[in-house]
Coordinates of C-alpha atoms and ligand atoms in Angstrom, one line a residue:
M498 CA 30.2 45.3 -207.5
T499 CA 26.8 46.7 -208.5
V500 CA 24.1 44.9 -207.2
L501 CA 20.3 45.2 -209.2
V502 CA 17.7 44.1 -205.3
T503 CA 14.7 43.0 -207.3
G504 CA 11.7 44.2 -203.7
G505 CA 14.1 45.6 -202.2
A506 CA 11.3 48.1 -200.8
G507 CA 10.6 44.7 -198.5
Y508 CA 11.1 43.7 -195.9
I509 CA 13.0 41.1 -196.1
G510 CA 15.4 43.5 -199.5
S511 CA 15.5 46.5 -197.3
H512 CA 17.2 45.0 -194.4
T513 CA 19.3 43.6 -197.1
V514 CA 20.2 46.4 -198.6
V515 CA 21.5 48.0 -195.6
Q516 CA 23.8 45.2 -195.5
L517 CA 25.2 44.9 -199.2
I518 CA 25.9 48.6 -199.0
A519 CA 27.8 48.5 -195.8
Q520 CA 29.7 45.7 -197.3
G521 CA 31.2 48.2 -199.6
S522 CA 28.3 47.0 -203.0
Q523 CA 26.6 49.9 -205.3
V524 CA 23.1 48.9 -205.0
V525 CA 20.4 49.7 -207.8
V526 CA 16.1 49.2 -206.1
L527 CA 13.4 47.6 -208.7
D528 CA 10.6 47.4 -206.9
N529 CA 6.9 48.5 -208.3
L530 CA 5.4 49.7 -204.6
C531 CA 3.3 47.2 -204.5
N532 CA 3.6 46.3 -200.9
S533 CA 5.8 48.5 -199.7
N534 CA 6.2 52.3 -199.5
P535 CA 9.5 55.4 -200.0
E536 CA 9.6 56.4 -197.0
V537 CA 12.2 52.9 -196.4
F538 CA 14.8 54.8 -197.9
N539 CA 14.5 57.7 -196.0
R540 CA 14.7 55.4 -192.9
I541 CA 18.1 53.7 -195.1
E542 CA 19.6 57.2 -195.5
D543 CA 19.3 57.5 -191.3
I544 CA 21.0 54.2 -190.8
I545 CA 23.6 53.9 -193.0
G546 CA 23.9 57.1 -194.7
V547 CA 23.3 57.1 -198.2
Q548 CA 20.0 55.9 -200.6
P549 CA 19.9 53.1 -203.2
T550 CA 19.5 53.8 -206.3
F551 CA 15.3 53.1 -206.5
V552 CA 14.4 52.3 -210.0
E553 CA 9.4 52.3 -209.7
G554 CA 9.0 49.9 -211.7
D555 CA 7.5 45.6 -212.5
I556 CA 10.0 43.4 -213.2
R557 CA 7.0 41.3 -215.8
D558 CA 8.3 44.9 -218.0
R559 CA 11.0 43.7 -220.4
E560 CA 12.0 47.4 -221.6
C561 CA 11.9 48.5 -217.8
L562 CA 14.7 45.6 -217.1
D563 CA 16.7 46.9 -220.6
S564 CA 16.6 50.7 -219.0
I565 CA 18.0 49.2 -216.2
F566 CA 21.1 46.7 -217.7
S567 CA 22.3 49.3 -219.8
T568 CA 22.2 52.3 -217.7
Y569 CA 23.9 50.3 -214.8
S570 CA 26.6 47.7 -214.6
I571 CA 24.7 45.0 -213.0
D572 CA 26.6 42.1 -212.0
S573 CA 24.4 40.0 -209.9
V574 CA 20.7 40.4 -208.9
I575 CA 19.4 39.2 -206.4
H576 CA 15.5 38.7 -206.3
F577 CA 13.1 39.7 -203.7
A578 CA 10.5 40.9 -205.4
G579 CA 7.0 39.0 -205.8
L580 CA 4.0 37.8 -203.8
K581 CA 4.2 36.4 -200.7
A582 CA 0.5 36.2 -199.1
V583 CA -0.3 32.1 -198.6
G584 CA -4.0 32.5 -197.2
E585 CA -4.1 35.1 -200.4
S586 CA -2.6 32.7 -202.8
S587 CA -5.7 30.5 -202.7
Q588 CA -8.2 32.8 -203.7
I589 CA -5.6 35.0 -206.7
P590 CA -3.1 31.6 -207.8
L591 CA -3.1 33.4 -211.5
N592 CA -2.2 36.3 -210.0
Y593 CA 0.2 34.3 -207.7
Y594 CA 2.1 32.4 -211.1
Q595 CA 1.9 35.8 -213.6
N596 CA 3.6 37.9 -210.6
N597 CA 6.1 35.1 -209.0
V598 CA 6.7 32.6 -212.2
H599 CA 6.4 35.1 -215.1
G600 CA 7.9 37.5 -213.9
T601 CA 11.1 35.1 -213.2
L602 CA 10.9 34.4 -216.0
V603 CA 11.2 38.0 -217.9
L604 CA 13.7 39.2 -214.9
C605 CA 15.7 36.3 -216.4
E606 CA 15.1 37.0 -220.1
A607 CA 16.4 40.1 -219.6
M608 CA 19.7 38.9 -217.3
A609 CA 20.4 36.5 -219.8
A610 CA 20.4 38.9 -223.7
A611 CA 22.4 41.6 -220.6
D612 CA 24.7 38.7 -220.0
V613 CA 24.7 39.4 -216.3
K614 CA 24.4 35.5 -215.2
K615 CA 24.6 35.2 -211.9
L616 CA 21.0 35.3 -209.6
I617 CA 20.5 35.3 -205.8
F618 CA 16.4 33.8 -205.8
S619 CA 14.6 34.1 -202.0
S620 CA 12.4 30.4 -201.6
S621 CA 10.5 29.4 -198.9
A622 CA 10.8 26.0 -196.7
T623 CA 7.9 25.3 -198.1
V624 CA 9.1 23.7 -200.5
Y625 CA 10.4 20.9 -198.7
G626 CA 6.4 19.5 -198.7
E627 CA 3.8 18.2 -196.6
D628 CA 5.7 15.3 -195.8
A629 CA 9.2 16.0 -195.2
P630 CA 11.2 15.0 -192.1
V631 CA 12.2 17.3 -189.6
P632 CA 14.7 19.3 -190.1
Y633 CA 14.9 20.1 -192.9
E634 CA 17.6 19.3 -195.9
E635 CA 19.2 20.5 -199.0
T636 CA 19.4 17.0 -200.4
M637 CA 15.7 16.3 -200.0
P638 CA 13.2 16.0 -202.7
R639 CA 10.7 18.5 -203.4
G640 CA 7.5 17.9 -202.1
K641 CA 4.0 18.3 -202.6
T642 CA 3.6 22.1 -201.9
S643 CA -0.5 22.7 -201.0
N644 CA -1.3 26.3 -202.1
P645 CA 0.0 28.2 -204.8
Y646 CA 2.5 30.7 -203.6
G647 CA 4.4 27.2 -202.5
T648 CA 3.7 26.3 -205.7
S649 CA 5.5 29.4 -207.4
K650 CA 8.6 29.1 -205.4
A651 CA 8.8 25.5 -206.7
M652 CA 8.1 25.9 -210.1
V653 CA 10.7 28.9 -210.2
E654 CA 13.4 26.6 -208.6
Q655 CA 12.6 23.4 -211.3
I656 CA 12.8 26.5 -213.8
L657 CA 15.7 28.3 -212.5
T658 CA 17.8 24.5 -212.4
D659 CA 16.8 24.0 -215.9
L660 CA 18.7 27.5 -217.3
C661 CA 21.4 26.6 -215.0
K662 CA 21.9 22.6 -217.4
S663 CA 21.5 24.8 -220.6
D664 CA 24.3 27.1 -220.3
P665 CA 26.8 26.9 -217.4
E666 CA 28.0 30.1 -217.1
W667 CA 24.7 30.4 -215.3
S668 CA 25.6 30.5 -211.2
V669 CA 22.7 30.2 -209.7
T670 CA 22.0 30.4 -205.6
L671 CA 18.6 29.2 -204.9
L672 CA 17.8 30.8 -200.7
R673 CA 15.1 28.2 -198.4
Y674 CA 14.1 30.9 -196.2
F675 CA 12.6 30.0 -192.4
N676 CA 11.2 32.2 -190.5
P677 CA 12.5 36.0 -189.9
I678 CA 11.8 37.8 -187.3
G679 CA 12.5 40.7 -186.1
A680 CA 13.7 44.3 -187.1
H681 CA 17.4 46.6 -187.5
P682 CA 18.3 47.5 -184.5
S683 CA 18.1 51.7 -185.5
G684 CA 14.5 50.9 -185.1
C685 CA 14.1 52.9 -188.7
I686 CA 13.1 49.8 -190.6
G687 CA 11.1 47.1 -189.5
E688 CA 7.9 44.8 -191.2
D689 CA 4.7 47.0 -192.0
P690 CA 2.7 44.4 -193.3
K691 CA -0.7 46.2 -195.7
G692 CA -3.5 45.4 -193.6
I693 CA -4.3 42.1 -191.1
P694 CA -1.2 40.5 -190.4
N695 CA -0.7 37.3 -191.6
N696 CA 2.2 36.3 -189.9
L697 CA 2.5 35.4 -186.0
M698 CA 5.0 37.6 -184.7
P699 CA 3.2 41.7 -187.0
F700 CA -0.1 40.1 -185.2
I701 CA 2.4 39.7 -182.3
S702 CA 3.1 43.5 -181.7
Q703 CA 0.7 45.1 -183.7
V704 CA -2.0 43.4 -180.0
A705 CA 1.4 45.1 -177.9
V706 CA 1.3 48.5 -179.2
G707 CA -2.6 48.4 -179.3
K708 CA -3.4 47.8 -182.9
R709 CA -5.4 45.2 -182.5
K710 CA -7.2 43.5 -179.2
E711 CA -5.9 39.1 -179.1
L712 CA -4.2 37.3 -180.8
S713 CA -5.6 33.8 -181.7
I714 CA -3.4 31.2 -181.9
F715 CA -3.8 28.7 -183.8
G716 CA -4.5 25.5 -183.1
N717 CA -3.3 23.4 -180.0
D718 CA -3.8 20.4 -180.5
Y719 CA -1.1 19.1 -182.7
P720 CA 1.7 16.9 -181.7
T721 CA 4.7 19.2 -180.2
T722 CA 5.9 20.5 -176.6
D723 CA 2.7 22.5 -176.2
G724 CA 0.4 21.4 -178.6
T725 CA 0.8 24.4 -180.5
C726 CA 3.5 24.9 -183.6
E727 CA 7.1 25.0 -184.2
R728 CA 8.2 27.1 -186.2
D729 CA 12.1 28.1 -187.4
Y730 CA 13.0 31.9 -186.3
L731 CA 15.0 33.8 -187.2
H732 CA 16.2 37.5 -187.5
V733 CA 16.7 39.2 -190.4
M734 CA 19.3 40.8 -190.0
D735 CA 21.3 37.6 -190.0
L736 CA 18.4 36.0 -193.0
A737 CA 20.5 40.1 -194.7
D738 CA 23.3 38.7 -193.9
G739 CA 23.5 35.7 -195.3
H740 CA 22.6 36.8 -199.3
V741 CA 25.4 38.7 -198.3
S742 CA 27.3 35.7 -198.1
A743 CA 25.8 34.0 -200.7
L744 CA 26.7 37.2 -203.0
S745 CA 30.7 36.5 -203.0
A746 CA 29.8 32.6 -202.9
L747 CA 27.9 33.6 -206.4
E748 CA 31.4 32.7 -208.6
Y749 CA 30.5 28.7 -208.6
N750 CA 28.9 27.9 -211.7
G751 CA 25.2 25.8 -211.2
V752 CA 22.2 26.4 -208.2
H753 CA 22.8 26.2 -204.7
I754 CA 20.8 25.2 -202.3
Y755 CA 21.2 26.9 -198.7
N756 CA 18.5 26.6 -195.8
L757 CA 18.8 30.0 -193.4
G758 CA 17.0 29.2 -191.1
T759 CA 19.0 28.8 -187.1
G760 CA 17.8 24.7 -186.5
N761 CA 16.1 25.0 -184.1
G762 CA 12.4 25.1 -183.8
L763 CA 10.3 27.3 -181.5
S764 CA 6.5 26.5 -180.2
V765 CA 4.2 29.6 -181.4
L766 CA 3.2 29.9 -177.4
A767 CA 7.6 29.8 -176.8
M768 CA 7.0 32.8 -179.4
V769 CA 4.4 35.5 -176.7
N770 CA 6.3 34.5 -173.8
S771 CA 9.7 35.3 -175.1
F772 CA 8.3 38.9 -176.4
M773 CA 6.0 39.5 -173.1
D774 CA 9.1 38.9 -170.6
V775 CA 11.4 40.3 -173.2
T776 CA 9.6 44.1 -173.8
G777 CA 7.4 43.3 -170.7
V778 CA 4.6 44.7 -173.0
D779 CA 1.1 41.9 -172.1
V780 CA 0.1 40.1 -175.3
P781 CA -3.5 38.7 -174.8
Y782 CA -4.0 35.3 -176.5
S783 CA -6.9 32.9 -177.1
F784 CA -7.1 29.8 -178.4
A785 CA -8.2 28.9 -182.1
D786 CA -9.4 26.4 -184.4
R787 CA -5.5 25.5 -186.7
R788 CA -5.2 27.5 -189.8
D789 CA -5.7 24.9 -193.1
G790 CA -2.1 24.5 -194.9
D791 CA -0.2 24.5 -191.2
L792 CA 2.1 21.9 -190.6
P793 CA 3.0 21.2 -187.3
A794 CA 5.9 21.0 -186.9
F795 CA 10.1 22.1 -189.4
W796 CA 13.1 23.2 -188.6
A797 CA 16.7 23.9 -190.8
D798 CA 19.5 21.9 -190.6
A799 CA 22.0 25.2 -191.1
S800 CA 24.4 23.2 -191.6
K801 CA 25.0 23.2 -194.4
A802 CA 25.2 27.0 -195.1
E803 CA 27.4 27.2 -192.1
K804 CA 30.6 24.8 -194.4
E805 CA 30.2 26.5 -197.5
L806 CA 28.6 29.7 -197.1
G807 CA 30.6 30.2 -193.5
W808 CA 27.2 32.3 -192.3
S809 CA 25.3 31.1 -189.1
A810 CA 22.0 32.7 -187.5
T811 CA 24.3 34.8 -184.7
R812 CA 21.8 37.5 -183.5
T813 CA 20.0 35.4 -180.3
L814 CA 15.6 35.3 -179.5
D815 CA 15.8 38.1 -176.8
Q816 CA 17.1 40.5 -179.9
M817 CA 14.4 39.5 -181.9
M818 CA 12.6 40.2 -179.5
E819 CA 14.1 43.7 -178.5
D820 CA 14.1 44.5 -182.4
T821 CA 10.5 44.1 -183.7
W822 CA 9.2 46.5 -180.0
R823 CA 11.8 48.6 -180.8
W824 CA 10.3 49.0 -184.6
Q825 CA 6.2 48.2 -183.7
S826 CA 6.9 50.8 -180.3
N827 CA 8.7 54.1 -182.4
N828 CA 6.6 53.1 -186.0
P829 CA 3.3 52.3 -184.6
N830 CA 1.7 53.4 -188.0
G831 CA 4.9 51.9 -190.4
Y832 CA 6.4 53.6 -193.1
D833 CA 3.3 55.8 -192.1
G834 CA 3.6 56.8 -188.6
Ligands
NAD1516 P1 7.7 42.1 -199.0 O1 6.2 41.7 -200.3 O2 8.0 42.8 -198.5 O3 9.2 42.6 -200.5 C1 8.8 41.6 -201.7 C2 8.6 43.7 -202.9 O4 8.4 43.4 -203.6 C3 7.6 44.8 -201.8 O5 8.1 45.8 -201.5 C4 6.5 44.9 -203.8 O6 6.6 46.2 -203.7 C5 7.9 44.1 -204.5 N1 7.3 44.2 -205.8 C6 6.3 43.0 -205.5 N2 5.6 42.5 -207.2 C7 6.7 42.9 -208.0 C8 6.2 42.8 -208.8 N3 6.3 42.2 -209.6 N4 7.6 43.6 -209.0 C9 8.2 44.6 -209.0 N5 8.1 44.9 -207.1 C10 7.7 43.9 -207.0 O7 8.4 40.7 -198.9 P2 9.3 40.3 -197.8 O8 9.3 39.3 -196.9 O9 10.8 40.9 -198.2 O10 9.8 38.3 -198.3 C11 10.7 38.7 -200.0 C12 11.2 38.3 -200.7 O11 11.1 36.0 -199.2 C13 10.2 36.7 -201.1 O12 9.9 35.7 -202.8 C14 9.2 35.8 -200.6 O13 8.0 34.4 -201.5 C15 9.8 36.0 -200.1 N6 9.9 35.2 -199.2 C16 9.9 35.1 -197.2 C17 9.5 34.8 -196.5 C18 8.9 35.7 -195.4 O14 8.6 34.6 -194.0 N7 8.8 37.5 -195.0 C19 9.5 33.2 -196.4 C20 10.3 32.9 -197.1 C21 10.2 33.5 -198.8
UFG1517 N1 -0.2 31.6 -185.6 C1 -0.8 32.1 -185.5 N2 -2.1 33.3 -184.9 C2 -1.4 34.0 -185.7 C3 -0.6 34.6 -186.8 C4 0.0 33.0 -187.2 O1 -1.0 31.5 -184.3 O2 -2.6 35.7 -186.0 C5 0.5 31.0 -185.7 C6 0.8 29.6 -187.2 O3 -0.3 28.9 -187.2 C7 2.2 28.7 -187.5 C8 2.9 30.4 -186.8 O4 2.2 31.1 -185.9 O5 1.4 27.9 -186.8 C9 3.7 30.8 -187.8 O6 2.7 31.4 -188.7 P1 3.4 32.4 -190.2 O7 2.5 32.1 -190.6 O8 4.6 33.2 -189.4 O9 4.4 31.9 -190.4 P2 4.0 30.7 -192.3 O10 5.7 29.1 -191.1 O11 2.9 29.8 -191.6 O12 5.1 30.7 -192.9 C10 5.9 31.3 -193.4 C11 6.1 32.2 -194.1 C12 5.8 31.6 -195.6 C13 6.6 30.6 -195.6 C14 6.9 29.3 -194.9 C15 8.2 28.7 -194.4 O13 4.8 33.4 -193.7 O14 5.9 32.7 -196.7 O15 6.8 30.2 -193.5 O16 9.8 29.7 -194.8 F1 6.8 29.8 -196.7

């Protein structure tokens, strides 16, 4: 089986490529490298012995897509490519809609023309919106999103749903990720954000490795166990395995939605303390104002993926911390050394 992985040079994509190759798939990666580094392919080879086929290009480039579909015998597509910085999406919304929404439209048009109608899409827990009760269940309606990034994910979910209604040959899985962290246990690949990290775990590990002075914890007056926000953090290798499981189930036509999370919420303070306990490295922090747009607490009801895909997150919080630290301490500057 040959899988086209858009955005396969990125954080979640690269871990998924490793698991796809390990399970016996042929992989073609399409990535424009706007948020990734081609060194990742050498690292994938170090882990698994081979590199995926790599096409440097953009999902919005129809000719490039047509050429991929006519060159390789693609069976299905896993679509990670897109922009993902929540704060930035409010500053440059058109770029977000261009990449995430228009890009997906071009991809689907090219797929339809090539008669490839199996797609897995990277969605997000953010589509449940601001007012959904926790834990989030797939049967809940999409809610009010608070930034263009979240809205772009909700729009694509709707577009793909309409597409499946119009043509029963399509089989689309919407995977709603919660908070992926960690890295491959080899320490060869991991999260390599450009500039100042927006997300908690890379910020913690960059403080630990001495690249940043201290962590600001955004808000300690939330109505949670210790006043800091709670999220459902899952190991990126579990998330990668979730794609492999979803791929084997793709023969069922129509739209299928799965939460990929652990089902447990953990606070920011619990994450910092766990990192320090597991690694023995100090992470200085101070409390700062709440960050705009943050919700106090959310986590997944992850039972549907377990029941229907046979998938559940199995890696522990300690593994998430150990693997994050192995990656960060072996590669203080990410793929640049
Ligand atoms: P990432 O930025 O590391 O990976 C995305 C990849 O897509 C990058 O390699 C980038 O170069 C590529 N890309 C972007 N626009 C492109 C385009 N127009 N054409 C071709 N390639 C393009 O991000 P990630 O964390 O691996 O996230 C992957 C997907 O999962 C994204 O769609 C993201 O929105 C979604 N997601 C991520 C999280 C998270 O916490 N990381 C949570 C929920 C959903
Ligand atoms: N946080 C800090 N300090 C930091 C960074 C984050 O205290 O320097 C806190 C945030 O305030 C939040 C928690 O850590 O309470 C987690 O923040 P992240 O930015 O790591 O993750 P989010 O839950 O805000 O967002 C992530 C992805 C989104 C996705 C969402 C739901 O970035 O793309 O999970 O899946 F939509």
